[in-house]
mmCIF file of C-alpha atoms in Angstrom:
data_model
loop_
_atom_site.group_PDB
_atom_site.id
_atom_site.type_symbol
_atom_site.label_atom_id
_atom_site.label_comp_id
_atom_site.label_asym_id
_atom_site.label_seq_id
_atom_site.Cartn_x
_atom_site.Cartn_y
_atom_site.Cartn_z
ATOM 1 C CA UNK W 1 8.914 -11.514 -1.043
ATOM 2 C CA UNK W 2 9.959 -7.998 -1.633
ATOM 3 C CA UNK W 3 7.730 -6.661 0.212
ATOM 4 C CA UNK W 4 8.486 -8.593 3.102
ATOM 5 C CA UNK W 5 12.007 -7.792 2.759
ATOM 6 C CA UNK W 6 11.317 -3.793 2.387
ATOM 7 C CA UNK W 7 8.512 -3.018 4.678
ATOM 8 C CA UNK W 8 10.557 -3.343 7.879
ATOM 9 C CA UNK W 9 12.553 -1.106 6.505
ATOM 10 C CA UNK W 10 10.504 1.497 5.821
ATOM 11 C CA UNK W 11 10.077 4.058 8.587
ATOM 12 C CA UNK W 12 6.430 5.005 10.191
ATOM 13 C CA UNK W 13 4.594 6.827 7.704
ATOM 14 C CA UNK W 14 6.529 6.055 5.000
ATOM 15 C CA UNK W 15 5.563 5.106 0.904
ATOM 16 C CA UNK W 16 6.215 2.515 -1.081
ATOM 17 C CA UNK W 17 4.483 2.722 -4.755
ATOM 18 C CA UNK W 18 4.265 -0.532 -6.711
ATOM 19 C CA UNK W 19 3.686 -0.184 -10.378
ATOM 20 C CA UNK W 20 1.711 -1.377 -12.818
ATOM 21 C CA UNK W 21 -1.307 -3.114 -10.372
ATOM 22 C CA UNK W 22 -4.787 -1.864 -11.238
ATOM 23 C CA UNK W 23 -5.051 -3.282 -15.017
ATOM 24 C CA UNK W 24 -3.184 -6.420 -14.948
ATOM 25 C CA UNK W 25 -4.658 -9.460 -13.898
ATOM 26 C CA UNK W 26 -1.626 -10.630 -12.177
ATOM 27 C CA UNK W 27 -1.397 -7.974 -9.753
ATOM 28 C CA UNK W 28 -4.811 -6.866 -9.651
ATOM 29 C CA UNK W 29 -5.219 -9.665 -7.938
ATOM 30 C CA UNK W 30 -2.560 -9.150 -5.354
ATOM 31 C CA UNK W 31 -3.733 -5.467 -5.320
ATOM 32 C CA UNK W 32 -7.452 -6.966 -3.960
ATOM 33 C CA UNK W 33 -5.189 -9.118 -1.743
ATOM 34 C CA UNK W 34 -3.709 -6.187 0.014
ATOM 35 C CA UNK W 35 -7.098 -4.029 0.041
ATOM 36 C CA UNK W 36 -8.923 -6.449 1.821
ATOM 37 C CA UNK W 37 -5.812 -6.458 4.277
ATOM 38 C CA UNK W 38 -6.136 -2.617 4.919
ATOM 39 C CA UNK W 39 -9.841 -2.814 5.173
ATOM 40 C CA UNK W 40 -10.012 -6.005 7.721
ATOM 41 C CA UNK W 41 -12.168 -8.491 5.448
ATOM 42 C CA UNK W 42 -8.713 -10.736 5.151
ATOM 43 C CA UNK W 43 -8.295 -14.031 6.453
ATOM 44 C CA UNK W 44 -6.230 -13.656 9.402
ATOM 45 C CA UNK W 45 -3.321 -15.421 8.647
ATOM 46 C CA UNK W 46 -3.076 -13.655 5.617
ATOM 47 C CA UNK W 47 -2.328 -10.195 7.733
ATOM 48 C CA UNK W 48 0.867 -12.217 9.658
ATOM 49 C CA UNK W 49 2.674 -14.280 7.085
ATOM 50 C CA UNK W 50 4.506 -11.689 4.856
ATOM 51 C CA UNK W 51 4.821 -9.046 8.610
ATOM 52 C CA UNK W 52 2.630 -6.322 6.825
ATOM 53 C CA UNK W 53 -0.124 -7.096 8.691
ATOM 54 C CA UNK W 54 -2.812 -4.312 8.706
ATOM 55 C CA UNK W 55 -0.716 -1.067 9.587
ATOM 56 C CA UNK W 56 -0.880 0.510 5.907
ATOM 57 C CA UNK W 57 -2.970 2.481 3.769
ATOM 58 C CA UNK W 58 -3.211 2.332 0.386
ATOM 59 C CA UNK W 59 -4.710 4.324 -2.792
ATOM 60 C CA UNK W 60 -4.095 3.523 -7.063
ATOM 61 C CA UNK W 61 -3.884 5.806 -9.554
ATOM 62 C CA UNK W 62 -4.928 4.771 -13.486
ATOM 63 C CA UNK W 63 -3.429 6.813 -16.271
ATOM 64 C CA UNK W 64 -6.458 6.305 -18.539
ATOM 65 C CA UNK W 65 -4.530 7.770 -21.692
ATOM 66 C CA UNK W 66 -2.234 4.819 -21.551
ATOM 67 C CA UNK W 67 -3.024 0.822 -22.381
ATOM 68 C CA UNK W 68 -0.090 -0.686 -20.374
ATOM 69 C CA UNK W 69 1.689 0.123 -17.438
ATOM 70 C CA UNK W 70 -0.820 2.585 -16.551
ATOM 71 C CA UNK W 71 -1.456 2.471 -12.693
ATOM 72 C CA UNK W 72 0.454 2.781 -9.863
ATOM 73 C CA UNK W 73 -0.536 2.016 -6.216
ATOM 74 C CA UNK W 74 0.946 3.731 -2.892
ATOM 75 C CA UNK W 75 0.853 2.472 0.143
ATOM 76 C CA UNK W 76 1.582 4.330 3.242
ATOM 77 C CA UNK W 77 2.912 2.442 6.404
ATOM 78 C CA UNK W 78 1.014 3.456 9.558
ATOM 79 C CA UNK W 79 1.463 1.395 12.594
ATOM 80 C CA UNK W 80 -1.564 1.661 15.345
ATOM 81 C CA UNK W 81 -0.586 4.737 17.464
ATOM 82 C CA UNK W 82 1.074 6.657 14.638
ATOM 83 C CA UNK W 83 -0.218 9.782 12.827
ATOM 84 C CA UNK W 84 1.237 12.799 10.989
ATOM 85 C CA UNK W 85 2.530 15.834 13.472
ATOM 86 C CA UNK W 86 1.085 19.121 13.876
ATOM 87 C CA UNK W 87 3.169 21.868 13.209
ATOM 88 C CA UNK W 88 1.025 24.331 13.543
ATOM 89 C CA UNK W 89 -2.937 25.925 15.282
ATOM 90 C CA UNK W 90 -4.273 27.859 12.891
ATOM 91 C CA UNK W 91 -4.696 27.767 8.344
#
């Protein structure tokens, strides 16, 4: 639900982090929810229910020197069509 209720909110190539997903079971499993959205092995009506569909990209972080609350996963939004802009030609 909050998700569905903040991702139309966020603006093309925006983040939203979610904490706390790698380590517990709870939203682990969400976490492999959402991964199999970004990589296209989802079921279909998975991708249209919540309106995240597919346009994201995500990536976790663990914090190994820590036994709870110790990850953190990002997740960019990135509609078909949009990318970063160039500012410049050369290094």
């Amino acid at each position: 639900e909050f998700l569905s209720a903040w991702w139309p909110r966020l603006s093309p190539g925006g983040w939203l982090i979610v904490h706390s997903t790698v380590t517990n079971a709870m939203t682990r499993a969400w976490l492999e929810k959402m991964r199999a959205r970004c990589t296209g092995t989802a079921v279909p009506e998975d991708k249209l229910k919540d309106g995240l569909g597919f346009e994201f990209r995500e990536m976790s972080f663990l914090e190994p020197h820590k036994n709870y609350q110790n990850s953190c996963s990002v997740f960019q939004k990135r509609p078909e069509g949009w990318g970063e802009p160039v500012h410049t030609m050369y290094p």
